Amino acid sequence: MGKFRVLDLVKPCMCVLPEVSTPDRRIPFREKVLWTAISLFVFLVCCQIPLYGIAVNKSTDPFYWMRVILASNRGTLMELGISPIVTSGMVMQLLAGSKILVVDQNLKEDRMLFQGAQKLFGMLITLGEAVAYVLSGMYGDIKDLGVGNAILIIMQLFCAGVIVLILDELLQKGYGLGSGISLFIATNICETICWKALSPTTINTGQRTEFEGAVIALFHLVISRSDKLTALKEAFYRQTAPNITSLLATVLVFFVVIYFQGFRVDVTVKNTKVRGQSGNYPIKLFYTSNIPIILQTALVSNVYFFSQLLYKRFKGNMIVNLVGQWQESGITGQSIPVGGLVYYISPPNSFGEVWEDPIHALFYVIFILTTCALFSKAWIDVSGSSARDVARTLKDQGMMIPGYRETDIPKVLNRYIPTAAAFGGVCIGSLTIAADFLGAIGSGTGILLAVTIIYEYFEKVCKEEGQGASLFF
């Protein structure tokens, strides 16, 4: 009788879990682009379809700070965004890496069970978050909604969450390019940046009506004002809406991140089976890509959510106040952290705020750099990208490092990989902090995610074209 494993509990559920079959042929590049475009179209449509049955609710949004990064849109089918997928993936990887879940990735059955467990856990998180949203009063009081409407809202959110899971699996199985998580995050962030730069809608600042878009506001102010110098100054530094300085900071961060993407160390490897054949194994500075900032965002978003819910219900509790204190902003109407732990882990929006509260800025810098470095270092161990895992992969491919024995390869790779992971995480955190302090549009985290994702897609397209694929011919 075999030893019982927690993973075996998933077997009875495998037959009912939705699944995208693995392609039985090589998918042409143009077909991949088509499936990627279709997946993106479905996601964008879901972002615009409002939830049926919700009451008109003007309450504050607990996820206001994280909506762009979580690819969610309040009051629509994409209310939950990619939060359930990211959370389930993070938890399952940590369980597998810590050996709480025993998984042999070399066995096909174990890989399928692990993927099924991750999908099932994602669906349970989706259902749990949907119930929490409804019970917390985000769509109106339960008494006003009625039991029927409450169940209907939960079912809509659950079905939309399952659609996101399937779209992500569709792309990851090889039918499209990249992953659904990356695609949806990049799209949402780029959409936000474009909207805040070119939005034609007007906002009432209390003194006058202005255009929301930074570029539109620049032309409007220069044309409509007699004092051109004052108009330019307001367009560049206004505090009530996106300004030109924020837009320029966004562009600057884009180029800096792209520059850092080229930093890497090439380790020479040669084929043990084919004489004279050699190549390079690249170890990039951003070895774990955008994973550290995604994990850090998932952590902070959950802290924000529960802090707001607790503060709303138990405002006088000392422990709740230590976790976070919230106050509604007079301009946006959204809750902003003004005290407690959540205040110190939230980014200052400008150098002016850094000057006013340097302790807040210092704590935020230490928090971001520490969490990014730790998440990056931990991720290489739980995701199968450590020096030992890379050495095993090279051995399976019949590759070795010239001048070293097979048993010494992990030691050689250990000189580079842990350092690249930790230092790369610190660099990612530093760029995020710089973008936040400069007041870049879409937040430092969002811009960093967008650039790294777009760069990854650029590399995938170049790789496909290098293999003879073409998009138009």
Coordinates of C-alpha atoms in Angstrom, one line a residue, residues 49-54 75-80 126 130 148-163:
I49 CA -19.9 44.3 -18.3
P50 CA -21.5 45.5 -15.0
L51 CA -22.6 43.1 -12.3
Y52 CA -26.3 42.5 -12.4
G53 CA -28.2 43.0 -9.2
I54 CA -25.8 45.3 -7.3
G75 CA -18.5 46.8 -10.3
T76 CA -17.9 44.6 -13.3
L77 CA -17.4 40.9 -13.9
M78 CA -13.6 41.5 -13.5
E79 CA -14.1 42.7 -10.0
L80 CA -11.7 40.1 -8.6
T126 CA -12.6 33.0 -6.1
A130 CA -16.9 36.7 -3.9
G148 CA -31.5 36.0 -4.5
N149 CA -29.4 39.0 -5.7
A150 CA -26.6 38.2 -3.3
I151 CA -26.3 34.6 -4.6
L152 CA -26.6 35.9 -8.2
I153 CA -23.7 38.3 -7.6
I154 CA -21.6 35.6 -6.1
M155 CA -22.3 33.3 -9.1
Q156 CA -21.3 36.0 -11.6
L157 CA -18.0 36.7 -9.8
F158 CA -17.3 33.0 -9.6
C159 CA -18.0 32.3 -13.3
A160 CA -15.9 35.3 -14.3
G161 CA -13.1 34.0 -12.1
V162 CA -13.3 30.6 -13.8
I163 CA -13.1 32.3 -17.2

